[in-house]
Coordinates of C-alpha atoms (C1' of nucleotides) in Angstrom, one line a residue:
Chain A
X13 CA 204.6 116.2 128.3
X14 CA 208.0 116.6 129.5
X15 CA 210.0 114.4 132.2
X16 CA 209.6 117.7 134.4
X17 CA 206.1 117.8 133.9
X18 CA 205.5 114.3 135.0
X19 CA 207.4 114.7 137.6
X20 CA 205.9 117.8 139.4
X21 CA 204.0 116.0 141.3
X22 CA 206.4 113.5 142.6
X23 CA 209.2 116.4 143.1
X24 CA 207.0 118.7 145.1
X25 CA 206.2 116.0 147.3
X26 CA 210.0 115.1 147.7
X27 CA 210.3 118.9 149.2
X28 CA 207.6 119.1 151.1
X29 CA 209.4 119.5 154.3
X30 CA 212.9 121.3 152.9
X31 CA 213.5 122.6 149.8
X32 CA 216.0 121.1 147.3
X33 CA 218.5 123.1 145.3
X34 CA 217.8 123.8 142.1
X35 CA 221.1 121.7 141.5
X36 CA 219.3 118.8 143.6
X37 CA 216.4 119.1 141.7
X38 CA 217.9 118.7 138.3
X39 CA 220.1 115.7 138.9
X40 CA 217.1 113.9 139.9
X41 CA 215.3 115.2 135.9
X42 CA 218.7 114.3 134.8
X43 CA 217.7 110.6 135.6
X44 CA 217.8 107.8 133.1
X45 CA 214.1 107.3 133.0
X46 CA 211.3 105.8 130.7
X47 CA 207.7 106.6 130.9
X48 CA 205.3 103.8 130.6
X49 CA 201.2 103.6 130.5
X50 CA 200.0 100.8 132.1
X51 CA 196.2 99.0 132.2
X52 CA 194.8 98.5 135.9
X53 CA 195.4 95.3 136.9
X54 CA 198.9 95.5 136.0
X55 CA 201.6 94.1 138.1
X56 CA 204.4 96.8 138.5
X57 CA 206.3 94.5 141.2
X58 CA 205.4 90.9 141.9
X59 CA 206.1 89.2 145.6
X60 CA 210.0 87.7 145.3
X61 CA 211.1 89.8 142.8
X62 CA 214.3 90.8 141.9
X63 CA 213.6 94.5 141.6
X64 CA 215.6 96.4 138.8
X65 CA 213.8 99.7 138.4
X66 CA 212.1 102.2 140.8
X67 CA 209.0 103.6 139.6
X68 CA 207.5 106.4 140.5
X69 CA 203.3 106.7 139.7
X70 CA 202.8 109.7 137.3
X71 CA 199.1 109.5 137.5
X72 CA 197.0 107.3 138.4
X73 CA 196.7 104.8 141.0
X74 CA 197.9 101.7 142.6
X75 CA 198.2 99.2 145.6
X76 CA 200.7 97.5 147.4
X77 CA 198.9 93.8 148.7
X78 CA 200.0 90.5 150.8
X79 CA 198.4 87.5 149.5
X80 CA 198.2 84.7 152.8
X81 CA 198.8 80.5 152.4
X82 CA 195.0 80.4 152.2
X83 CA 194.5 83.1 149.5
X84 CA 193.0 85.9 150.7
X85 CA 194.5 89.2 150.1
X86 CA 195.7 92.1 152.7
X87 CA 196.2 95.6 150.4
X88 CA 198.9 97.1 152.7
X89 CA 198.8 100.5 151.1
X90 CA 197.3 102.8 148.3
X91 CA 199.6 104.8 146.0
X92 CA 198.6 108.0 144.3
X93 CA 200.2 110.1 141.9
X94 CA 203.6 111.5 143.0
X95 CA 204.1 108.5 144.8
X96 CA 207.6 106.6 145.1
X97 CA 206.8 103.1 144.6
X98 CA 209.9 101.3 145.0
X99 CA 211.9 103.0 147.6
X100 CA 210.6 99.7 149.4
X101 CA 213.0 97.6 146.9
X102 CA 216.0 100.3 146.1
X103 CA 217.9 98.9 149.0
X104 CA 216.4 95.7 149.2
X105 CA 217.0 92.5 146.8
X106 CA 214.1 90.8 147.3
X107 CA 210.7 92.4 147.1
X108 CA 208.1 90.9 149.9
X109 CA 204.9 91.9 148.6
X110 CA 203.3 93.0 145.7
X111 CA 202.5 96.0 143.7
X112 CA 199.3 95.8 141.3
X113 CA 197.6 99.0 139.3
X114 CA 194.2 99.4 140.4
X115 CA 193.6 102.0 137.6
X116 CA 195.3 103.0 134.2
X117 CA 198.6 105.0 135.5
X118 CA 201.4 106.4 133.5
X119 CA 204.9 105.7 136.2
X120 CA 208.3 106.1 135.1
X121 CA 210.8 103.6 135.6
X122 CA 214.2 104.6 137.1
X123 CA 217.2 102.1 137.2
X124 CA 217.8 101.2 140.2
X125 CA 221.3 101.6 140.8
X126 CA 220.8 105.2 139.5
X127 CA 218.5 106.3 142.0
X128 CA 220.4 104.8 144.7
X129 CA 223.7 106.0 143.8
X130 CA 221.8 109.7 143.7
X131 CA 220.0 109.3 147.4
X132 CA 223.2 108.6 148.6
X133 CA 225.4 111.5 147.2
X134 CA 223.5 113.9 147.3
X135 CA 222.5 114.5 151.5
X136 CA 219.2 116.5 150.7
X137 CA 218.0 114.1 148.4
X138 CA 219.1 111.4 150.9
X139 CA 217.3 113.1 153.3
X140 CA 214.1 113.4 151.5
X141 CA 214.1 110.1 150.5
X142 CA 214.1 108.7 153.6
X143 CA 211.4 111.1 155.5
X144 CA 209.1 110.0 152.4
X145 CA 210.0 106.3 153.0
X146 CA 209.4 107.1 156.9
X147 CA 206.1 108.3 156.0
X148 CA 204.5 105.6 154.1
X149 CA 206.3 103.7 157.2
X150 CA 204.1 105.7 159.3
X151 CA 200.6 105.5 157.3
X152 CA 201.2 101.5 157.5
X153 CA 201.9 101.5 160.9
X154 CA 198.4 103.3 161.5
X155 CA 196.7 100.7 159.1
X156 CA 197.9 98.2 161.8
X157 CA 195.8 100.4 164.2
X158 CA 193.1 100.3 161.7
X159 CA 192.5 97.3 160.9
X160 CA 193.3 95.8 164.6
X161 CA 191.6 97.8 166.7
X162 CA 188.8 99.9 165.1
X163 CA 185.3 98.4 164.6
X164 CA 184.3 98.4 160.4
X165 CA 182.4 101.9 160.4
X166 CA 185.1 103.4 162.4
X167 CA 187.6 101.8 159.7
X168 CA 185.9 102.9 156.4
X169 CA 185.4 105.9 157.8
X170 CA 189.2 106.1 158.4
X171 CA 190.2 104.7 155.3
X172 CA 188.1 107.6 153.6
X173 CA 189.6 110.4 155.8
X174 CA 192.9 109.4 155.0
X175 CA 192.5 109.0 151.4
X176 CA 190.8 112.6 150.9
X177 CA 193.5 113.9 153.0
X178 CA 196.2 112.7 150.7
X179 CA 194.8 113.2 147.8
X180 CA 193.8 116.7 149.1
X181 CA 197.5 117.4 149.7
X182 CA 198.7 116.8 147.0
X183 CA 196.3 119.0 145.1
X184 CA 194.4 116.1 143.6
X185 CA 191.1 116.6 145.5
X186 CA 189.0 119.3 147.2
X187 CA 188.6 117.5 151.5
X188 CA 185.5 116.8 151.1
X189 CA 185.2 115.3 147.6
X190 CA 186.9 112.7 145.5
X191 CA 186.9 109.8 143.3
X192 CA 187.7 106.5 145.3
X193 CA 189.2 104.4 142.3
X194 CA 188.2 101.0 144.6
X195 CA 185.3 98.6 144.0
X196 CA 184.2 97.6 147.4
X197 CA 186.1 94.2 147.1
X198 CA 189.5 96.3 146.7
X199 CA 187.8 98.2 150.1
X200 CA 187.7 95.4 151.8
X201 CA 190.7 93.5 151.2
X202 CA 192.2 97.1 152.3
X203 CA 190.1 97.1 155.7
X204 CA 189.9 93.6 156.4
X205 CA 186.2 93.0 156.0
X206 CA 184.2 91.2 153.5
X207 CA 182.6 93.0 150.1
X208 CA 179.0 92.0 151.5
X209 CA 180.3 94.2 155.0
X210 CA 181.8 96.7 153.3
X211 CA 178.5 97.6 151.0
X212 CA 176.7 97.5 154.4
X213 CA 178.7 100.1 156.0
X214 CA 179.0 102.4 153.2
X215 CA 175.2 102.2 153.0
X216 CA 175.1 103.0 156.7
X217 CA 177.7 105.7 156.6
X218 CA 175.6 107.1 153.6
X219 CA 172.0 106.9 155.6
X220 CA 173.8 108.8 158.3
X221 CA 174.2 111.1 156.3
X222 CA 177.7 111.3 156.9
X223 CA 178.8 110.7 153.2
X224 CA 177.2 110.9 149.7
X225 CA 178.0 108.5 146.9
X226 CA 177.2 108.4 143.1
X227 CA 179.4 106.2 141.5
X228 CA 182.9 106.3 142.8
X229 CA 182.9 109.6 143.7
X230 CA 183.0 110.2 147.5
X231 CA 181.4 113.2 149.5
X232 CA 181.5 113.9 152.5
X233 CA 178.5 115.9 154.1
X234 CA 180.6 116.9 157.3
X235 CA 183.7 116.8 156.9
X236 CA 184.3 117.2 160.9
X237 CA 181.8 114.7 161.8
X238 CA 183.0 112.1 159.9
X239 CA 187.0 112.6 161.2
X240 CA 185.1 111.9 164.7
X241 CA 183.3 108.7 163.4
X242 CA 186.9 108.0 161.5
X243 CA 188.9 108.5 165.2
X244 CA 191.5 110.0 162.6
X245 CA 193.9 112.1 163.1
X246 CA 196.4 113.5 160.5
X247 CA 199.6 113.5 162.5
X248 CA 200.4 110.4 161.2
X249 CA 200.4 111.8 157.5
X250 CA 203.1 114.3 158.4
X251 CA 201.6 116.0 156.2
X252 CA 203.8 119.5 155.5
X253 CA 202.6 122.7 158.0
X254 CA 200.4 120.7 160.0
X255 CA 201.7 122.3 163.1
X256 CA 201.2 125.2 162.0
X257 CA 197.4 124.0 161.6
X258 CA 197.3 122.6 164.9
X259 CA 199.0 125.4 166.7
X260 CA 196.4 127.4 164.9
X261 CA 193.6 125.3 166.2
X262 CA 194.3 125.7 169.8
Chain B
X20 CA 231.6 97.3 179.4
X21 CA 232.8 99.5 176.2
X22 CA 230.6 101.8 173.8
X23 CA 232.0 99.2 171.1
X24 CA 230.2 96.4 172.8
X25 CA 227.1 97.9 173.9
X26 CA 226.9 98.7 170.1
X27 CA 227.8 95.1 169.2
X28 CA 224.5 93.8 167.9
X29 CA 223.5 96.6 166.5
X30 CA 227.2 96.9 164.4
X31 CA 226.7 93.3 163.8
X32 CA 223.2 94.0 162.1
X33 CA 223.9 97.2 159.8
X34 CA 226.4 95.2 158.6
X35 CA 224.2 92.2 157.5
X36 CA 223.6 93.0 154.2
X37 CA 226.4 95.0 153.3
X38 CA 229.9 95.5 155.6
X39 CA 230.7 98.5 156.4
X40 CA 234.2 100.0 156.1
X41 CA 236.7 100.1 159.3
X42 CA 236.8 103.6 159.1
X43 CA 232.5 103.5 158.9
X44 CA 232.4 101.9 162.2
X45 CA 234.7 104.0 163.8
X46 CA 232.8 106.8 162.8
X47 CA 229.3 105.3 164.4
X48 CA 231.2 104.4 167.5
X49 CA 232.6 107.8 168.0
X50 CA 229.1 109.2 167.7
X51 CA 228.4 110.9 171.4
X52 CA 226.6 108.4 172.7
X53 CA 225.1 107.8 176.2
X54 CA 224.0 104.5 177.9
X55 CA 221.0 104.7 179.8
X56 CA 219.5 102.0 181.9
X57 CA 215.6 101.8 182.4
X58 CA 213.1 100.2 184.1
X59 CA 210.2 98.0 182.4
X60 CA 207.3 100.2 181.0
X61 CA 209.4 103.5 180.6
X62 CA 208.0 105.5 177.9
X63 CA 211.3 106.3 175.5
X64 CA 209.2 108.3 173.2
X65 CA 205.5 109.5 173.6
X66 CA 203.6 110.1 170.6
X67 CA 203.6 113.7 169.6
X68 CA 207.1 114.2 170.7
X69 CA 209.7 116.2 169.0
X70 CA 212.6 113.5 169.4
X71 CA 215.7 115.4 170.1
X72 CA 217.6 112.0 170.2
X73 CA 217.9 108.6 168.4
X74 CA 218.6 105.8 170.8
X75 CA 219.4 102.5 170.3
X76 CA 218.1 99.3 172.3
X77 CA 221.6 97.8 173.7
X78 CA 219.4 95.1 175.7
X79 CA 215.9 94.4 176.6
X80 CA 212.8 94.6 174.8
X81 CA 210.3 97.4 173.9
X82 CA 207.6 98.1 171.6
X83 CA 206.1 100.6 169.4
X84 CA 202.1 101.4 170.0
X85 CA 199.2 103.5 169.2
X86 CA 196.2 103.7 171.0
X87 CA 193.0 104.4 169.3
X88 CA 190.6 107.2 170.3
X89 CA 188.5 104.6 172.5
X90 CA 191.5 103.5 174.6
X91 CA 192.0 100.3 172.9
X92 CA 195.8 99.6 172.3
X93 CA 197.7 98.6 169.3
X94 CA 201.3 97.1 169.5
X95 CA 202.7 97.6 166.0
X96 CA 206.6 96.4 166.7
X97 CA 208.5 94.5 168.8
X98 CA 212.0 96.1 169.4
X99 CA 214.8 93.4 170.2
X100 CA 218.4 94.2 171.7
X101 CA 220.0 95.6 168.8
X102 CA 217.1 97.2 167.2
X103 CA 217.2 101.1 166.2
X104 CA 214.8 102.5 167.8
X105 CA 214.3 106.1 166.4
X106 CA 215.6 106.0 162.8
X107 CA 211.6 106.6 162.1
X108 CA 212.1 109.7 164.1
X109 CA 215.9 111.0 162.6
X110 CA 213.8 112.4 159.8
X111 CA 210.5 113.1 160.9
X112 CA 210.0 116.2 163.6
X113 CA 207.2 114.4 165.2
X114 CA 206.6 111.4 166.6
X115 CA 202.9 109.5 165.5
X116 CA 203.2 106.5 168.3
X117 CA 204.8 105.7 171.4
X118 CA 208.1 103.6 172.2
X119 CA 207.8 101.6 175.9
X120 CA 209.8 99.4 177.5
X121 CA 208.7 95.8 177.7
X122 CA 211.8 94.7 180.1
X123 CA 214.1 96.3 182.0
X124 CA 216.3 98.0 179.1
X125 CA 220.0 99.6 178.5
X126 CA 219.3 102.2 175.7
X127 CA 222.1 104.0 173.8
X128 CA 221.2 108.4 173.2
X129 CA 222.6 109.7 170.1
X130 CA 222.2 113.0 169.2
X131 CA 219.4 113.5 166.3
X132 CA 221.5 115.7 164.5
X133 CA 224.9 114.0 165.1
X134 CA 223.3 111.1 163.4
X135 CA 221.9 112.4 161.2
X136 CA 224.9 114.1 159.6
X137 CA 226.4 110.8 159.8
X138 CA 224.1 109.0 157.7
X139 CA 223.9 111.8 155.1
X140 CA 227.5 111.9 154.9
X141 CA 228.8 108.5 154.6
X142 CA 226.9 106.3 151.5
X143 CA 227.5 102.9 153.3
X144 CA 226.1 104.1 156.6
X145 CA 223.1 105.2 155.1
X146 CA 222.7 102.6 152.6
X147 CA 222.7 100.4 155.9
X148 CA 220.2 102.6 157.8
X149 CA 218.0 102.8 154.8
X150 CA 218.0 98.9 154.5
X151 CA 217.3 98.2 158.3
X152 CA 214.1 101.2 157.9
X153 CA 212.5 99.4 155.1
X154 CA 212.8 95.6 156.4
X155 CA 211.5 97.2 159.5
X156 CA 208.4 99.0 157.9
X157 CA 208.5 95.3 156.1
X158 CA 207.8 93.6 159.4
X159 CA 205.2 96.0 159.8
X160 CA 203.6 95.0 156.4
X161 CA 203.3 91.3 157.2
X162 CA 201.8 92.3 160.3
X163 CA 198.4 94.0 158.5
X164 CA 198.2 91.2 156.9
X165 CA 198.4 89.3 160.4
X166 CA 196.4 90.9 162.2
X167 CA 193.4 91.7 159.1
X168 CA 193.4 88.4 157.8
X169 CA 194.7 85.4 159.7
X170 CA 192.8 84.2 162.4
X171 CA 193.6 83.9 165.9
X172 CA 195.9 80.7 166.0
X173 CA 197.5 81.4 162.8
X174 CA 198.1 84.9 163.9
X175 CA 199.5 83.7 167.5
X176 CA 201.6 81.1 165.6
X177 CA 203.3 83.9 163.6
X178 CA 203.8 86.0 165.8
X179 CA 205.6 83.6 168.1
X180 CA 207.7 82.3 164.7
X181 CA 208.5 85.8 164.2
X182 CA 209.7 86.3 167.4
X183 CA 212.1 82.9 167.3
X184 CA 213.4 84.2 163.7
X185 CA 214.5 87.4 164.8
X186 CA 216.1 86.6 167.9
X187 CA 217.6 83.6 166.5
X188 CA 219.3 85.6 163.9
X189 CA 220.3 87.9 166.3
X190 CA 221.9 84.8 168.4
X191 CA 219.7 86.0 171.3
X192 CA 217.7 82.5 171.3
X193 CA 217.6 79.0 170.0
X194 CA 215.3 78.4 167.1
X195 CA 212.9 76.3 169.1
X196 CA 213.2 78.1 172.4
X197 CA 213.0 81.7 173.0
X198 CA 211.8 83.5 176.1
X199 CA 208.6 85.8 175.3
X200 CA 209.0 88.9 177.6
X201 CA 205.5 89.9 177.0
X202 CA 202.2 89.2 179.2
X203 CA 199.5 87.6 177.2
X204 CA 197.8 91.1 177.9
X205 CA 200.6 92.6 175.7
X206 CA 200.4 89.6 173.3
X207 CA 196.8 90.3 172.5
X208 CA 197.3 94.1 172.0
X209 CA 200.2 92.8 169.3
X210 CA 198.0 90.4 167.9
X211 CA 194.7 92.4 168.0
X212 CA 192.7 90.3 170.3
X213 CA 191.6 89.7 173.6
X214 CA 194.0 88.6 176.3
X215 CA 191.1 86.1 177.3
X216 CA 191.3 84.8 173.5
X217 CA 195.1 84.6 173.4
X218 CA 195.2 82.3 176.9
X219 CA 192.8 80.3 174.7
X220 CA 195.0 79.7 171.6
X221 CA 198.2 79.5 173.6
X222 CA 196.6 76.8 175.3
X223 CA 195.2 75.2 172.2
X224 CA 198.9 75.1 170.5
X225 CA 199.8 73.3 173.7
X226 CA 197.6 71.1 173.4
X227 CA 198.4 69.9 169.8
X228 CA 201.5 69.8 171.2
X229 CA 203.0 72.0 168.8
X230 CA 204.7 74.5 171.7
X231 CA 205.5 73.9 175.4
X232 CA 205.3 76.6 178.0
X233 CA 206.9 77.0 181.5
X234 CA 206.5 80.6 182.6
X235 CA 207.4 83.0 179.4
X236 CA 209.6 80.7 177.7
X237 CA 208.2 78.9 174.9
X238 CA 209.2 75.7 173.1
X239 CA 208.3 74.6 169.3
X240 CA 207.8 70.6 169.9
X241 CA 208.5 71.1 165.6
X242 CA 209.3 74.1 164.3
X243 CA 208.6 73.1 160.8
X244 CA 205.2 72.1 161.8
X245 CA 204.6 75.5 163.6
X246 CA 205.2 77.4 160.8
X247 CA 203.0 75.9 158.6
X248 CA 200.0 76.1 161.0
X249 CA 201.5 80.3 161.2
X250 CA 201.5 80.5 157.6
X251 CA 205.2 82.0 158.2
X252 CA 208.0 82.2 155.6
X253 CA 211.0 84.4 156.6
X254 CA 211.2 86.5 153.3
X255 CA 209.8 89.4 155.1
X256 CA 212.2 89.4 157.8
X257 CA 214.9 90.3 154.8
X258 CA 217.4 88.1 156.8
X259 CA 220.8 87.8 155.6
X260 CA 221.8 84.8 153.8
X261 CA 217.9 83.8 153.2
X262 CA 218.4 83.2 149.2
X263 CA 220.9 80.9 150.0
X264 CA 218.4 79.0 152.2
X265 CA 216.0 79.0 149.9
X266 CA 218.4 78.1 146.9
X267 CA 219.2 74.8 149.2
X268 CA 216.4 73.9 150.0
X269 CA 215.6 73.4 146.5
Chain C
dC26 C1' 170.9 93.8 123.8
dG27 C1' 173.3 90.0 126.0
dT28 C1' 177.3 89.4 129.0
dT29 C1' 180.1 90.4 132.6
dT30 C1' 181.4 92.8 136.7
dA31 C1' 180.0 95.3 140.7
dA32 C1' 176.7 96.5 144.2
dT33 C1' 173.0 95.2 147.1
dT34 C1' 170.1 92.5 150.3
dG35 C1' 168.5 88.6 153.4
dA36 C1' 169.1 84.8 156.5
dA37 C1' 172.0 81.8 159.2
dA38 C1' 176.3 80.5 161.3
dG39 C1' 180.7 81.3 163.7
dC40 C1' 184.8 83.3 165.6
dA41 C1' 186.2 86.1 168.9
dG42 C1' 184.6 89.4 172.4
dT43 C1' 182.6 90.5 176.9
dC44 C1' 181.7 89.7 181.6
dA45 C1' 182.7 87.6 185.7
dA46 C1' 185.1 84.7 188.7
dA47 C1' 188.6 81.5 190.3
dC48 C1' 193.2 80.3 190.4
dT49 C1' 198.3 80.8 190.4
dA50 C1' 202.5 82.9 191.1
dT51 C1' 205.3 86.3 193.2
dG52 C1' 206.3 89.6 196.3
dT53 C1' 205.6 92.3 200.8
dG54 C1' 205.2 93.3 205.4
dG55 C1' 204.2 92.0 210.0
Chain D
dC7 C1' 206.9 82.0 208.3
dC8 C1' 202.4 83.3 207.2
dA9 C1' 198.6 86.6 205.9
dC10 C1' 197.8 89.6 202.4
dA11 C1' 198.3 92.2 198.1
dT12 C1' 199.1 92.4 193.3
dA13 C1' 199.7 91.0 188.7
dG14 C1' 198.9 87.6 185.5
dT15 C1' 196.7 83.3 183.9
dT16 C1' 192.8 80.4 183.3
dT17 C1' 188.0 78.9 182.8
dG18 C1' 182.9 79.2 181.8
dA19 C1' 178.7 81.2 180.0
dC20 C1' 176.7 84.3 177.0
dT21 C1' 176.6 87.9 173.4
dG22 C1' 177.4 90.0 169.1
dC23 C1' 179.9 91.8 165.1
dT24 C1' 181.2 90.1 161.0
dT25 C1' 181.3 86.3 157.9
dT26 C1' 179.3 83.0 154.9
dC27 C1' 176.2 81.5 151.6
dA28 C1' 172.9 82.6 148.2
dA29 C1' 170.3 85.3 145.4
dT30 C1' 168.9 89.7 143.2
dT31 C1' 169.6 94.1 141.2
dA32 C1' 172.3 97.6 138.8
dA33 C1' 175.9 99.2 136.0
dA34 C1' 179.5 98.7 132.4
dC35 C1' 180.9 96.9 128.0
dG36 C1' 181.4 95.1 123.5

DNA sequence: CGTTTAATTGAAAGCAGTCAAACTATGTGG
DNA sequence: CCACATAGTTTGACTGCTTTCAATTAAACG
């Protein structure tokens, strides 16, 4: 596989709402850049961490996580292929939280002063650089809604629209089927519940007969339904043409 | 009063990490640029909004929210005098929450696009905007993990240390004093709980004796002690100068 | 197969929510 | 200057969603 494969993903994403050059795109191959595999479980950034790389997930997945003075754990984002992981630390020194594989990935490691130098020479790369930092900004901001304000079927739900959207848009998914690479602990240290809650709502979500399980893999009867249930909205994803999709809609 | 010290704060916080070049602040202060003063509760953006400008918060307070599909209401940020207020929206053509004014406010316009241009164009200036948009969407980190697991006085308690360590670094308060320009109304939409619940726990900290009230200013009786009940350490706030504090404090 | 990890279920307890009312401050108009 | 209105704070009683604790079942793994 070749760095331009493995980056496909990641580079699409990047032009999702303009276009690079084909100049643009190239300096960012041109990258120093090493390719690792990695077991889940694996830290790629611990909290207070001098950062020295950027890495960008190839495939597979992660999760960024919080760990409080008493010990229990807050997972403040999940990471799929094509996902940036370290803008977070490229222009900071110290990283504040933690990055941990939840599943075997492959992510290439980009020096850091190479990537910043890049973002900040080259406008359009600048530019989508920051929207796609913006973004994340944006899907954590709604986790604060998520996990403050919504009941736990409403969050699950949420949590599961949001992931099949992502993963839907970035061609990794069909909408209303997927594999949720989470044991229900992981779910609920990402929704603020307990396991024992979390296997409660999923049973109830599932006797609803809003969503089918069989293993990890996730489906969802009614799609429409369950976006209700959810109270989710994609605005927040900024995902590309979705005004397009809602002009459409009216 | 001049454009250069409306923008004072602001200047003084781009600059934290990195300074910025004579000729770099010239070029920020000769951005067109208009001062608007505003009453307490004006919406400066709504969600859904295509933001034609950026402004920044020359005085007063506002804060970021959501509201859920039920009506309930989420506070996700807490802008201070200084604070950018639309660097989320320079790069993104729609907003996903909504900005409001907590106090009366003097907000700074600046054109999308001119600022835009500008932080494309100069490397320092956007390596300075960059850094102030992730320890922003840092703050907003620690506060999933506030609000999904910490419980109510621990979460009160950080809140209310956050608030001291910001304004403090800002030179806007004492480190044991502060004024908190928020009802207890708007303190339990940041916090996720009821206003009922959040008279409680203010209470209870006065009680121990660990804070002191008189209308909205607040007191730590022991700051050190505070924060330990908060479960606060600074790292997220990415302050300048913090590895030297924690290097003495060895 | 035995061992470990994850999922599931039940019963009991608790933190925070809800509902309702009283109190306080501040401001307004007569 | 006082009656009244409004917004915010405070308190009490009760409810309930979620947690906690404990135990069982199912699946993954060497």
């Amino acid at each position: 596989m070749t760095i331009g494969d493995s980056l496909a993903l990641f580079l699409h994403d990047l032009q999702a709402h303009s276009p690079l050059s084909a100049d643009d795109r190239q300096a960012i191959l041109d990258l120093p850049m090493r390719l690792r595999r990695l077991d889940a479980g694996t830290y790629l950034v611990r909290e207070g961490d001098v950062p020295t790389h950027c890495c960008i997930l190839i495939s597979g997945f992660a999760y960024r996580q919080k760990l409080t003075g008493q010990g229990s754990r807050q997972i403040i984002a999940v990471c799929i292929p094509g996902d940036a992981i370290d803008f977070q630390n490229m222009f900071l020194d110290i990283s504040d939280h933690a990055v941990q594989t939840l599943t075997g990935t492959v992510v290439a490691d980009i020096p850091r002063a190479a990537l910043q130098a890049l973002v900040l020479s080259r406008p359009a790369i600048g530019a989508a650089v920051m929207r796609s930092t913006l973004i994340e900004a944006s899907i954590v901001r709604e986790w604060v809604v998520n996990v403050g304000r919504r009941d736990a079927r409403t969050r699950i739900a949420h949590i599961l629209c949001e992931f099949a959207a992502r993963l839907e848009a970035r061609g990794l998914a069909s909408e209303d089927s997927f594999e949720l690479p989470m044991t229900q602990e992981q779910l609920a240290d990402a929704t603020s519940l307990t396991p024992v809650h979390v296997n409660r709502v999923l049973r109830g979500l599932e006797a609803e007969g809003l969503i089918s399980r069989q293993r990890r893999n996730v489906r969802f009867a009614d799609w429409r339904a369950l976006q209700d249930v959810a109270d989710f909205s994609r605005r927040y994803l900024h995902l590309p043409g979705e005004d397009e999709l809602e002009v459409a809609a009216i």
